[in-house]
Amino acid sequence: MIPLFGRGASTGDRVSARDGGAARRPDDDASAWNNTWAERAAGASGSGGTSGWASGSGGVSATPGAGEAFAEADPRAADEIAAAGEATLLRKLRTRSLSEREARDVLRGSEVDGDAAEEIIGRFLGHGYLDDAALADQLVHTAVDRKGQGRMQVAQTLKGRGLPREVIDAALDAMPGDERERALEFARTKARSMRGLDREVALRRLSGQLARRGYGGASLEVARRALDELDRPAVRGVRFEP
C-alpha cells in the first residue's frame, strides 16, 4: 500500500547520529506535518467543524450568559444598579406621589433585582416617602372636591394607581358627604349652561356627564331633577296697586 500523505520514515531510512549521518530526512518532515494535519482534521470532524480548543459556531469559544453571570458575580455592579434605581425613584417622587406598586415598577424598569428593590421599598416606607393610605386620601380629595367625581369613578382612579383592595375600600368608605347630593350639586352647576337647549338634548348631555363622572344609575334621575329646578319659574312678590 502507498500511504495517502506519503510514507513515514522507516528504521532503514534513518541514519543514526552514531554513523555520522543526518538526524532527519526531508520526507520525515512531510510525514510529521501530515500526521498533525490528520489529527486536527479528525478533531474538527468530531466537534461539528471546530478545532479541539474551540467550541460554538465559527470556532469561537463562548458560554451563553457569560456577561450576565459576571455581572451577578460582581457585587459592585449590583450595588451600582441599585443606587441608580434608587436615584431614579427619588426623582419621580419629587414630582408626584407614587403607590408601592408604582415604585416597584420604577425599580424593575431600572433593572434592580428583587431583593435590592424590596430593601429600597422598605427604607422608603420607613421614611414616609411611600404611603398608600395617604395617597388614596389625596386622590379622593382631588376627585371629589375638584373634579366632582362619583364613587365609581373614584374607585377606578384608585385601582389604576395600583393601590391594594383594602386601601381602596377604606378610602371609599371615608368619602365625604352624600353621593346623591354631590351628584345633584354638580348637575345644578352644569345645567345652567344648558338653559337654551331643547329639554331632551339637555337631559341626554347632562346625564352623560354625570355617568362619566361615576354616578352610575342615579345619573338620569339627578339630571332630570336639576333641569326641573332650572325650568321652575322664580316666585315673585305680589304688588298691590292703589
Tab-separated table of N, CA, C and O in Angstrom, residues 41-132:
chain	number	residue	atom	x	y	z
A	41	ALA	N	-7.777	17.385	11.634
A	41	ALA	CA	-8.966	17.151	10.820
A	41	ALA	C	-9.927	16.226	11.544
A	41	ALA	O	-11.137	16.407	11.525
A	42	ALA	N	-9.349	15.162	12.187
A	42	ALA	CA	-10.206	14.247	12.933
A	42	ALA	C	-10.892	14.954	14.096
A	42	ALA	O	-12.063	14.734	14.376
A	43	GLY	N	-10.148	15.806	14.778
A	43	GLY	CA	-10.744	16.569	15.884
A	43	GLY	C	-11.852	17.471	15.408
A	43	GLY	O	-12.886	17.617	16.031
A	44	ALA	N	-11.653	18.121	14.229
A	44	ALA	CA	-12.683	19.007	13.675
A	44	ALA	C	-13.917	18.228	13.311
A	44	ALA	O	-15.042	18.657	13.529
A	45	SER	N	-13.763	17.020	12.734
A	45	SER	CA	-14.908	16.217	12.333
A	45	SER	C	-15.718	15.785	13.539
A	45	SER	O	-16.935	15.726	13.496
A	46	GLY	N	-15.065	15.513	14.658
A	46	GLY	CA	-15.778	15.046	15.848
A	46	GLY	C	-16.421	16.142	16.653
A	46	GLY	O	-17.199	15.885	17.555
A	47	SER	N	-16.118	17.404	16.359
A	47	SER	CA	-16.671	18.514	17.172
A	47	SER	C	-17.513	19.463	16.362
A	47	SER	O	-17.639	20.611	16.673
A	48	GLY	N	-18.077	18.964	15.264
A	48	GLY	CA	-19.003	19.809	14.490
A	48	GLY	C	-18.292	20.876	13.717
A	48	GLY	O	-18.826	21.952	13.524
A	49	GLY	N	-17.064	20.628	13.255
A	49	GLY	CA	-16.406	21.588	12.385
A	49	GLY	C	-15.564	22.577	13.120
A	49	GLY	O	-15.213	23.610	12.578
A	50	THR	N	-15.220	22.341	14.378
A	50	THR	CA	-14.391	23.283	15.121
A	50	THR	C	-13.173	22.559	15.615
A	50	THR	O	-13.160	21.339	15.756
A	51	SER	N	-12.142	23.264	15.915
A	51	SER	CA	-10.913	22.664	16.404
A	51	SER	C	-11.060	22.258	17.854
A	51	SER	O	-12.011	22.622	18.519
A	52	GLY	N	-10.054	21.469	18.349
A	52	GLY	CA	-10.154	20.933	19.688
A	52	GLY	C	-10.178	21.994	20.763
A	52	GLY	O	-10.694	21.767	21.842
A	53	TRP	N	-9.643	23.196	20.512
A	53	TRP	CA	-9.624	24.249	21.540
A	53	TRP	C	-10.799	25.196	21.461
A	53	TRP	O	-10.908	26.123	22.238
A	54	ALA	N	-11.689	25.000	20.500
A	54	ALA	CA	-12.798	25.930	20.328
A	54	ALA	C	-14.103	25.172	20.353
A	54	ALA	O	-14.180	24.018	19.984
A	55	SER	N	-15.151	25.838	20.759
A	55	SER	CA	-16.496	25.278	20.711
A	55	SER	C	-17.451	26.381	20.335
A	55	SER	O	-17.155	27.547	20.476
A	56	GLY	N	-18.660	25.980	19.863
A	56	GLY	CA	-19.615	27.001	19.430
A	56	GLY	C	-19.431	27.277	17.964
A	56	GLY	O	-18.545	26.773	17.303
A	57	SER	N	-20.297	28.136	17.390
A	57	SER	CA	-20.270	28.429	15.968
A	57	SER	C	-19.077	29.280	15.626
A	57	SER	O	-18.647	30.114	16.400
A	58	GLY	N	-18.523	29.043	14.443
A	58	GLY	CA	-17.432	29.871	13.955
A	58	GLY	C	-16.132	29.585	14.661
A	58	GLY	O	-15.176	30.334	14.526
A	59	GLY	N	-16.042	28.534	15.452
A	59	GLY	CA	-14.791	28.203	16.100
A	59	GLY	C	-14.436	29.131	17.231
A	59	GLY	O	-13.295	29.226	17.637
A	60	VAL	N	-15.431	29.863	17.779
A	60	VAL	CA	-15.171	30.803	18.868
A	60	VAL	C	-15.717	30.214	20.142
A	60	VAL	O	-16.875	29.813	20.213
A	61	SER	N	-14.895	30.135	21.160
A	61	SER	CA	-15.344	29.587	22.430
A	61	SER	C	-16.132	30.636	23.186
A	61	SER	O	-15.657	31.732	23.433
A	62	ALA	N	-17.411	30.306	23.557
A	62	ALA	CA	-18.255	31.265	24.284
A	62	ALA	C	-19.251	30.506	25.128
A	62	ALA	O	-19.777	29.482	24.710
A	63	THR	N	-19.531	31.002	26.284
A	63	THR	CA	-20.528	30.416	27.163
A	63	THR	C	-21.735	31.339	27.214
A	63	THR	O	-21.598	32.509	27.554
A	64	PRO	N	-22.958	30.858	26.818
A	64	PRO	CA	-24.131	31.723	26.838
A	64	PRO	C	-24.355	32.306	28.226
A	64	PRO	O	-24.289	31.595	29.229
A	65	GLY	N	-24.641	33.640	28.248
A	65	GLY	CA	-24.913	34.298	29.512
A	65	GLY	C	-23.683	34.575	30.339
A	65	GLY	O	-23.778	34.847	31.528
A	66	ALA	N	-22.498	34.509	29.718
A	66	ALA	CA	-21.281	34.729	30.495
A	66	ALA	C	-21.224	36.145	31.044
A	66	ALA	O	-20.804	36.374	32.183
A	67	GLY	N	-21.692	37.136	30.237
A	67	GLY	CA	-21.690	38.523	30.716
A	67	GLY	C	-22.629	38.717	31.895
A	67	GLY	O	-22.318	39.405	32.862
A	68	GLU	N	-23.811	38.059	31.814
A	68	GLU	CA	-24.759	38.185	32.912
A	68	GLU	C	-24.207	37.534	34.176
A	68	GLU	O	-24.379	38.047	35.285
A	69	ALA	N	-23.585	36.362	33.997
A	69	ALA	CA	-23.016	35.687	35.161
A	69	ALA	C	-21.930	36.538	35.804
A	69	ALA	O	-21.807	36.606	37.033
A	70	PHE	N	-21.165	37.238	34.978
A	70	PHE	CA	-20.111	38.099	35.515
A	70	PHE	C	-20.701	39.242	36.313
A	70	PHE	O	-20.231	39.589	37.395
A	71	ALA	N	-21.784	39.819	35.760
A	71	ALA	CA	-22.424	40.942	36.463
A	71	ALA	C	-23.000	40.482	37.798
A	71	ALA	O	-22.930	41.181	38.806
A	72	GLU	N	-23.599	39.254	37.793
A	72	GLU	CA	-24.163	38.755	39.035
A	72	GLU	C	-23.076	38.441	40.050
A	72	GLU	O	-23.271	38.564	41.247
A	73	ALA	N	-21.922	37.987	39.535
A	73	ALA	CA	-20.846	37.627	40.441
A	73	ALA	C	-20.118	38.844	40.980
A	73	ALA	O	-19.363	38.738	41.937
A	74	ASP	N	-20.313	40.011	40.389
A	74	ASP	CA	-19.629	41.225	40.805
A	74	ASP	C	-20.571	42.054	41.675
A	74	ASP	O	-21.483	42.702	41.163
A	75	PRO	N	-20.428	42.063	42.981
A	75	PRO	CA	-21.352	42.805	43.841
A	75	PRO	C	-21.317	44.301	43.597
A	75	PRO	O	-22.278	45.007	43.837
A	76	ARG	N	-20.183	44.802	43.121
A	76	ARG	CA	-20.106	46.246	42.849
A	76	ARG	C	-21.067	46.638	41.751
A	76	ARG	O	-21.698	47.692	41.818
A	77	ALA	N	-21.186	45.805	40.707
A	77	ALA	CA	-22.112	46.111	39.614
A	77	ALA	C	-23.551	46.132	40.127
A	77	ALA	O	-24.335	47.013	39.780
A	78	ALA	N	-23.927	45.157	40.970
A	78	ALA	CA	-25.286	45.123	41.516
A	78	ALA	C	-25.547	46.343	42.395
A	78	ALA	O	-26.643	46.919	42.368
A	79	ASP	N	-24.564	46.751	43.176
A	79	ASP	CA	-24.729	47.934	44.032
A	79	ASP	C	-24.915	49.198	43.200
A	79	ASP	O	-25.715	50.078	43.547
A	80	GLU	N	-24.180	49.302	42.112
A	80	GLU	CA	-24.307	50.488	41.247
A	80	GLU	C	-25.688	50.541	40.596
A	80	GLU	O	-26.293	51.608	40.488
A	81	ILE	N	-26.200	49.386	40.165
A	81	ILE	CA	-27.538	49.339	39.564
A	81	ILE	C	-28.593	49.745	40.584
A	81	ILE	O	-29.515	50.509	40.286
A	82	ALA	N	-28.454	49.230	41.819
A	82	ALA	CA	-29.423	49.567	42.866
A	82	ALA	C	-29.380	51.055	43.205
A	82	ALA	O	-30.424	51.693	43.404
A	83	ALA	N	-28.181	51.629	43.269
A	83	ALA	CA	-28.052	53.058	43.576
A	83	ALA	C	-28.675	53.912	42.480
A	83	ALA	O	-29.357	54.911	42.754
A	84	ALA	N	-28.467	53.524	41.220
A	84	ALA	CA	-29.053	54.270	40.107
A	84	ALA	C	-30.571	54.160	40.120
A	84	ALA	O	-31.285	55.147	39.879
A	85	GLY	N	-31.090	52.970	40.426
A	85	GLY	CA	-32.540	52.799	40.501
A	85	GLY	C	-33.156	53.614	41.621
A	85	GLY	O	-34.228	54.209	41.458
A	86	GLU	N	-32.488	53.659	42.770
A	86	GLU	CA	-32.983	54.450	43.895
A	86	GLU	C	-33.000	55.935	43.547
A	86	GLU	O	-33.947	56.653	43.894
A	87	ALA	N	-31.966	56.411	42.853
A	87	ALA	CA	-31.929	57.821	42.449
A	87	ALA	C	-33.070	58.137	41.487
A	87	ALA	O	-33.700	59.200	41.578
A	88	THR	N	-33.365	57.217	40.566
A	88	THR	CA	-34.477	57.413	39.634
A	88	THR	C	-35.804	57.493	40.373
A	88	THR	O	-36.648	58.343	40.087
A	89	LEU	N	-35.984	56.617	41.353
A	89	LEU	CA	-37.222	56.617	42.127
A	89	LEU	C	-37.385	57.917	42.915
A	89	LEU	O	-38.484	58.486	42.988
A	90	LEU	N	-36.305	58.415	43.495
A	90	LEU	CA	-36.373	59.672	44.241
A	90	LEU	C	-36.770	60.829	43.336
A	90	LEU	O	-37.557	61.703	43.723
A	91	ARG	N	-36.227	60.866	42.120
A	91	ARG	CA	-36.582	61.945	41.180
A	91	ARG	C	-38.062	61.918	40.854
A	91	ARG	O	-38.716	62.966	40.777
A	92	LYS	N	-38.624	60.739	40.674
A	92	LYS	CA	-40.042	60.636	40.355
A	92	LYS	C	-40.909	61.042	41.540
A	92	LYS	O	-41.967	61.670	41.364
A	93	LEU	N	-40.482	60.699	42.742
A	93	LEU	CA	-41.251	61.056	43.929
A	93	LEU	C	-41.238	62.559	44.193
A	93	LEU	O	-42.110	63.075	44.901
A	94	ARG	N	-40.255	63.264	43.653
A	94	ARG	CA	-40.223	64.721	43.816
A	94	ARG	C	-41.300	65.403	42.984
A	94	ARG	O	-41.694	66.529	43.268
A	95	THR	N	-41.763	64.720	41.935
A	95	THR	CA	-42.764	65.319	41.056
A	95	THR	C	-44.187	64.931	41.443
A	95	THR	O	-45.118	65.720	41.301
A	96	ARG	N	-44.382	63.714	41.965
A	96	ARG	CA	-45.707	63.288	42.403
A	96	ARG	C	-45.584	62.059	43.303
A	96	ARG	O	-44.580	61.348	43.282
A	97	SER	N	-46.631	61.840	44.090
A	97	SER	CA	-46.649	60.679	44.980
A	97	SER	C	-46.851	59.408	44.158
A	97	SER	O	-47.532	59.415	43.130
A	98	LEU	N	-46.279	58.316	44.652
A	98	LEU	CA	-46.393	57.023	43.982
A	98	LEU	C	-46.917	55.986	44.962
A	98	LEU	O	-46.677	56.072	46.166
A	99	SER	N	-47.617	55.008	44.439
A	99	SER	CA	-48.010	53.869	45.250
A	99	SER	C	-46.832	52.898	45.353
A	99	SER	O	-45.848	53.010	44.620
A	100	GLU	N	-46.945	51.938	46.263
A	100	GLU	CA	-45.880	50.940	46.391
A	100	GLU	C	-45.697	50.172	45.088
A	100	GLU	O	-44.571	49.884	44.677
A	101	ARG	N	-46.790	49.827	44.442
A	101	ARG	CA	-46.679	49.077	43.182
A	101	ARG	C	-46.000	49.902	42.105
A	101	ARG	O	-45.168	49.395	41.350
A	102	GLU	N	-46.343	51.178	42.030
A	102	GLU	CA	-45.706	52.042	41.043
A	102	GLU	C	-44.214	52.181	41.330
A	102	GLU	O	-43.393	52.214	40.398
A	103	ALA	N	-43.834	52.261	42.626
A	103	ALA	CA	-42.419	52.358	42.988
A	103	ALA	C	-41.671	51.094	42.577
A	103	ALA	O	-40.541	51.156	42.070
A	104	ARG	N	-42.288	49.941	42.782
A	104	ARG	CA	-41.653	48.683	42.359
A	104	ARG	C	-41.485	48.631	40.838
A	104	ARG	O	-40.496	48.113	40.326
A	105	ASP	N	-42.458	49.161	40.123
A	105	ASP	CA	-42.349	49.199	38.660
A	105	ASP	C	-41.169	50.062	38.217
A	105	ASP	O	-40.476	49.734	37.250
A	106	VAL	N	-40.948	51.169	38.908
A	106	VAL	CA	-39.819	52.039	38.579
A	106	VAL	C	-38.504	51.294	38.790
A	106	VAL	O	-37.606	51.324	37.941
A	107	LEU	N	-38.366	50.605	39.909
A	107	LEU	CA	-37.136	49.872	40.201
A	107	LEU	C	-36.952	48.712	39.230
A	107	LEU	O	-35.830	48.427	38.800
A	108	ARG	N	-38.033	48.048	38.878
A	108	ARG	CA	-37.934	46.950	37.912
A	108	ARG	C	-37.479	47.477	36.555
A	108	ARG	O	-36.674	46.842	35.869
A	109	GLY	N	-37.989	48.640	36.185
A	109	GLY	CA	-37.557	49.235	34.925
A	109	GLY	C	-36.102	49.660	34.935
A	109	GLY	O	-35.478	49.772	33.884
A	110	SER	N	-35.553	49.895	36.127
A	110	SER	CA	-34.134	50.238	36.261
A	110	SER	C	-33.262	49.001	36.445
A	110	SER	O	-32.074	49.124	36.742
A	111	GLU	N	-33.871	47.804	36.319
A	111	GLU	CA	-33.161	46.523	36.392
A	111	GLU	C	-32.569	46.240	37.770
A	111	GLU	O	-31.559	45.549	37.896
A	112	VAL	N	-33.202	46.779	38.805
A	112	VAL	CA	-32.785	46.463	40.170
A	112	VAL	C	-33.352	45.089	40.522
A	112	VAL	O	-34.542	44.834	40.311
A	113	ASP	N	-32.522	44.184	41.057
A	113	ASP	CA	-33.007	42.840	41.353
A	113	ASP	C	-33.978	42.856	42.530
A	113	ASP	O	-34.089	43.835	43.267
A	114	GLY	N	-34.712	41.753	42.686
A	114	GLY	CA	-35.820	41.707	43.630
A	114	GLY	C	-35.450	42.027	45.062
A	114	GLY	O	-36.124	42.821	45.729
A	115	ASP	N	-34.393	41.417	45.577
A	115	ASP	CA	-34.009	41.645	46.974
A	115	ASP	C	-33.609	43.092	47.218
A	115	ASP	O	-34.007	43.704	48.216
A	116	ALA	N	-32.821	43.653	46.306
A	116	ALA	CA	-32.399	45.047	46.459
A	116	ALA	C	-33.597	45.989	46.353
A	116	ALA	O	-33.691	46.985	47.075
A	117	ALA	N	-34.534	45.677	45.459
A	117	ALA	CA	-35.724	46.516	45.300
A	117	ALA	C	-36.557	46.519	46.574
A	117	ALA	O	-37.025	47.582	47.019
A	118	GLU	N	-36.742	45.357	47.183
A	118	GLU	CA	-37.525	45.300	48.414
A	118	GLU	C	-36.833	46.030	49.554
A	118	GLU	O	-37.487	46.629	50.415
A	119	GLU	N	-35.506	45.998	49.576
A	119	GLU	CA	-34.768	46.729	50.603
A	119	GLU	C	-34.985	48.237	50.450
A	119	GLU	O	-35.192	48.959	51.422
A	120	ILE	N	-34.985	48.705	49.211
A	120	ILE	CA	-35.229	50.132	48.945
A	120	ILE	C	-36.658	50.511	49.319
A	120	ILE	O	-36.909	51.540	49.962
A	121	ILE	N	-37.629	49.680	48.923
A	121	ILE	CA	-39.034	49.944	49.251
A	121	ILE	C	-39.222	50.018	50.763
A	121	ILE	O	-39.916	50.902	51.283
A	122	GLY	N	-38.589	49.098	51.493
A	122	GLY	CA	-38.706	49.102	52.947
A	122	GLY	C	-38.182	50.380	53.569
A	122	GLY	O	-38.796	50.940	54.487
A	123	ARG	N	-37.052	50.862	53.078
A	123	ARG	CA	-36.491	52.108	53.620
A	123	ARG	C	-37.387	53.293	53.293
A	123	ARG	O	-37.587	54.195	54.115
A	124	PHE	N	-37.932	53.334	52.077
A	124	PHE	CA	-38.796	54.442	51.679
A	124	PHE	C	-40.096	54.443	52.482
A	124	PHE	O	-40.631	55.510	52.811
A	125	LEU	N	-40.607	53.259	52.804
A	125	LEU	CA	-41.793	53.183	53.652
A	125	LEU	C	-41.471	53.709	55.055
A	125	LEU	O	-42.276	54.440	55.652
A	126	GLY	N	-40.307	53.343	55.560
A	126	GLY	CA	-39.904	53.798	56.886
A	126	GLY	C	-39.735	55.306	56.961
A	126	GLY	O	-40.044	55.927	57.992
A	127	HIS	N	-39.266	55.909	55.873
A	127	HIS	CA	-39.079	57.364	55.839
A	127	HIS	C	-40.373	58.112	55.505
A	127	HIS	O	-40.400	59.343	55.558
A	128	GLY	N	-41.429	57.379	55.147
A	128	GLY	CA	-42.680	58.030	54.785
A	128	GLY	C	-42.730	58.511	53.352
A	128	GLY	O	-43.659	59.240	52.982
A	129	TYR	N	-41.772	58.119	52.546
A	129	TYR	CA	-41.787	58.527	51.141
A	129	TYR	C	-42.895	57.811	50.378
A	129	TYR	O	-43.393	58.322	49.373
A	130	LEU	N	-43.260	56.617	50.835
A	130	LEU	CA	-44.334	55.842	50.225
A	130	LEU	C	-45.400	55.583	51.282
A	130	LEU	O	-45.086	55.154	52.395
A	131	ASP	N	-46.661	55.867	50.938
A	131	ASP	CA	-47.762	55.660	51.884
A	131	ASP	C	-49.046	55.500	51.064
A	131	ASP	O	-49.627	56.489	50.598
A	132	ASP	N	-49.493	54.273	50.886
A	132	ASP	CA	-50.656	54.018	50.043
A	132	ASP	C	-51.925	54.652	50.608
A	132	ASP	O	-52.753	55.187	49.855
